XYZ file of C-alpha atoms in Angstrom:
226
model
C 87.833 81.915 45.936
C 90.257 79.310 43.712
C 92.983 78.405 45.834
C 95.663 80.352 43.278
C 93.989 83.433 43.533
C 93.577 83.156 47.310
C 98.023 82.868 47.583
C 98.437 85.259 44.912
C 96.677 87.834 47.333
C 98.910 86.344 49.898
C 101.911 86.839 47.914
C 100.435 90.102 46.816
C 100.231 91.136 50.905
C 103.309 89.690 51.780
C 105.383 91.772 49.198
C 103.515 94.870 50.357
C 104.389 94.343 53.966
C 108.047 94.341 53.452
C 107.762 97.762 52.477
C 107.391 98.385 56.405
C 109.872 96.030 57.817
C 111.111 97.147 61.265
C 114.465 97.827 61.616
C 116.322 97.550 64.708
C 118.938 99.511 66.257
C 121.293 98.794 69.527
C 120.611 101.202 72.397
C 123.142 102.600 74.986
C 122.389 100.804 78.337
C 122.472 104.278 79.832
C 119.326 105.804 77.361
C 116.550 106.719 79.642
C 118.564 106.994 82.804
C 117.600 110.013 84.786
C 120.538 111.297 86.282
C 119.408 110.206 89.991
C 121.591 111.024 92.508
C 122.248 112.662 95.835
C 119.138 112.692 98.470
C 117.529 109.386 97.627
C 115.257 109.749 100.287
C 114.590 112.967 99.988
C 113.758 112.469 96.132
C 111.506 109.509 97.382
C 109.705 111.321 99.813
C 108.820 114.216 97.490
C 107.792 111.348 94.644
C 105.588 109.620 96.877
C 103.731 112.963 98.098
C 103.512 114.002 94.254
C 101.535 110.952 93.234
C 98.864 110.931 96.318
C 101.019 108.705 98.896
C 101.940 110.347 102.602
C 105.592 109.913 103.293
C 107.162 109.349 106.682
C 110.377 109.995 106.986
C 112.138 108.994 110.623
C 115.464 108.367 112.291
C 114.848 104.939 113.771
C 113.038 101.964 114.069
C 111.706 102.850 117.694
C 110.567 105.812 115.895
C 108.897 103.990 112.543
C 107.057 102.110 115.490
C 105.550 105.553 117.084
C 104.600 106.562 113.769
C 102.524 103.240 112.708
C 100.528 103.367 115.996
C 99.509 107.003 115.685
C 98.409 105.842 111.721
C 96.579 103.021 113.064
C 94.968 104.955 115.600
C 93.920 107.553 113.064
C 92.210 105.083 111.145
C 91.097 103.304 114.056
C 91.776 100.091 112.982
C 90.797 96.571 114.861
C 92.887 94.100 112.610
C 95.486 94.265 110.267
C 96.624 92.033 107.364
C 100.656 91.944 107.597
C 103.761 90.833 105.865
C 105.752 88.399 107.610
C 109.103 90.990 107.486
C 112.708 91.343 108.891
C 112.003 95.164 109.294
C 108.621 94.924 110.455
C 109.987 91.966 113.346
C 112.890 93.998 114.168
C 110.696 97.310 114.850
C 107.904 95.152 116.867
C 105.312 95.691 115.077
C 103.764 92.303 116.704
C 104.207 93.394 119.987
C 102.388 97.160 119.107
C 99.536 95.415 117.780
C 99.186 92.905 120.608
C 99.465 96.047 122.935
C 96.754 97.755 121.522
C 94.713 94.999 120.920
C 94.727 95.012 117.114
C 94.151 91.479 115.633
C 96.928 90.188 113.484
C 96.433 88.627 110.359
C 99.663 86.952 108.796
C 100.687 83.638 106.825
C 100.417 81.493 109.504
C 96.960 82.199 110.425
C 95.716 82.559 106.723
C 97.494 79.543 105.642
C 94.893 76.923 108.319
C 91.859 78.670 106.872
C 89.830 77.345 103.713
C 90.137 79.686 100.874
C 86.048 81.288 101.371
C 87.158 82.143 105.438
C 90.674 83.612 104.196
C 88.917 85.976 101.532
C 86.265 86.983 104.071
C 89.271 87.776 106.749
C 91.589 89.872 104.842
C 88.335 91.689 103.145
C 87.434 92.769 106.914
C 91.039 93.610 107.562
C 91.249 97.872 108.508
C 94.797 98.291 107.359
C 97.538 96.119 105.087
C 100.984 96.604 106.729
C 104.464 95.428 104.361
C 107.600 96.188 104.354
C 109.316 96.503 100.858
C 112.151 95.074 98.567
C 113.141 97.974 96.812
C 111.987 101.793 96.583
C 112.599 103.447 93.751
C 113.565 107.352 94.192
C 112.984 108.913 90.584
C 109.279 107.520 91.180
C 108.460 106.873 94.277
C 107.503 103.255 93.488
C 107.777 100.588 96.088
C 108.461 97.089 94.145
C 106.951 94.290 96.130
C 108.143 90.507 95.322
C 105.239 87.895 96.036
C 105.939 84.905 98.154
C 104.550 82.973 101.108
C 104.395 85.610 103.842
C 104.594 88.741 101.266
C 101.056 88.283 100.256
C 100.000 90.943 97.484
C 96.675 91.746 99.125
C 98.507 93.484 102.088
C 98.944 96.220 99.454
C 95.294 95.786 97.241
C 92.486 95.231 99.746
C 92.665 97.098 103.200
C 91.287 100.878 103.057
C 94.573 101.873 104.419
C 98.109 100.446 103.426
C 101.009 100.984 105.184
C 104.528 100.163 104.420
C 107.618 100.406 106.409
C 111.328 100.438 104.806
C 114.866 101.300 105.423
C 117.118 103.546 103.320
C 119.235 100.565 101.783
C 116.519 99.636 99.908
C 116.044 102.847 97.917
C 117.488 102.421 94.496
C 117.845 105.584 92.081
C 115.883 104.613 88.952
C 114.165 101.495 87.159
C 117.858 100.349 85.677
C 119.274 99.911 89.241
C 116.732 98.240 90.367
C 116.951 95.475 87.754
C 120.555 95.591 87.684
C 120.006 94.342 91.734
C 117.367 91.514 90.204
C 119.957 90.326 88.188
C 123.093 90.455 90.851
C 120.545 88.069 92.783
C 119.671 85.860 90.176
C 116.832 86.342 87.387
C 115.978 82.508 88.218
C 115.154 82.976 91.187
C 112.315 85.804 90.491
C 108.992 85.057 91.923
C 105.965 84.889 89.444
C 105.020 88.480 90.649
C 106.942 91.490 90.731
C 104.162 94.391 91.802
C 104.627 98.287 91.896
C 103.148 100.389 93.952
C 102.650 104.090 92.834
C 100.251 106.265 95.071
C 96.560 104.899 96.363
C 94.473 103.554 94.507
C 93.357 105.727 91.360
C 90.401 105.377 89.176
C 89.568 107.659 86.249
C 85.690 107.713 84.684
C 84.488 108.340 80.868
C 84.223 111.867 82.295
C 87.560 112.211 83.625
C 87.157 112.159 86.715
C 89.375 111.034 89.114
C 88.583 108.700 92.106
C 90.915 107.544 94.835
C 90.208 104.575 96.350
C 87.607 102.821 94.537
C 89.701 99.817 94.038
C 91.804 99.613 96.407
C 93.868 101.522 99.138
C 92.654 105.205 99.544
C 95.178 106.278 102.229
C 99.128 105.255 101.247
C 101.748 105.874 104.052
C 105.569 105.241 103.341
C 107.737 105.548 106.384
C 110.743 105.909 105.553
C 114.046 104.725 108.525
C 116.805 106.878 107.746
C 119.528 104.239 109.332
């Protein structure tokens, strides 16, 4: 093709494409919102049941403690992959697991292995235990922030996945929870900000759905109502 009939059909597609020129229009802040309000973790608890997860809703942290040993002896487990966590330290989760003889994968003993041995141990792991950064009611989404000690695979590669939180870190909807991402600082984001909605779901050519293929089949949320 000559090169003036190859930019006359240029021209020619240009001038055509400006016939479909997207126009934008400014938004209220407030489109989308959902009107959250009222029992936060009462919303929460019914999201998370609605999309497959098992919620746990308790009064304390002695009690959040009962409740992850009776869902670690249900699954039987003989090691764990954890978070290194305020609210997991403060309800002694590292003394349970010692007491029950439960081997303890964290940071620190990840962190001296080469990268082959640290795959092979959190692959073996029975159960991935985190706590969270923020819960969000009007979906029942946990929103994890990676960083040394909040390893994502707590909440990928164990069978069972278990995560303990407190009610100040429900937020109502998606807009609150970024509006709290900002108040800290956008800068200082990590490079991953994961959600977790219900176990892990897999859908064939057929339609079929399959829980756990990929990842967690069994997803406990317990909830401490103080």
């Amino acid at each position: 093709m000559e090169r003036e009939a190859f930019l006359a059909r240029v021209r020619e597609a240009a001038q055509a494409g400006q016939l479909y020129r997207v126009h934008t229009e400014t938004t209220e802040r407030t489109a989308g919102r959902g009107n959250i309000g009222g029992d936060l973790i009462g919303r929460l608890a019914q999201e998370i049941e609605a999309v497959g997860g098992q919620a746990h809703r308790v009064a304390s942290l002695s009690q959040a403690r009962t409740c992850v040993a009776e869902l670690l002896e249900q699954c039987a487990a003989s090691s764990v992959l954890c978070w290194k966590d305020d609210t997991l330290a403060a309800m002694g989760l590292r003394e349970l697991l010692t007491e029950r003889g439960i081997e303890r994968w964290d940071y620190d003993r990840l962190i001296a292995l080469d990268a082959g041995d640290r795959r092979q141990a959190q692959l073996a792991t029975d159960a991935g235990i985190s706590g969270v950064d923020f819960a969000i009611a009007e979906t029942g989404s946990l929103a994890l922030l990676s960083q040394p000690g909040h390893e994502r695979n707590a909440s990928l590669l164990p069978p069972v996945y278990i995560a303990v939180m407190r009610r100040g870190q429900i937020v109502a909807d998606l807009f609150d929870l970024f509006d709290e991402l900002a108040a800290r600082g956008l800068e200082k984001l990590p490079s991953n900000l994961v959600f977790v909605t219900g176990p892990s779901k897999t859908g064939d050519i057929e339609l079929k759905l399959t829980t756990g293929v990929h990842g967690p089949k069994h997803w406990h949320v317990v909830i401490v109502d103080e």
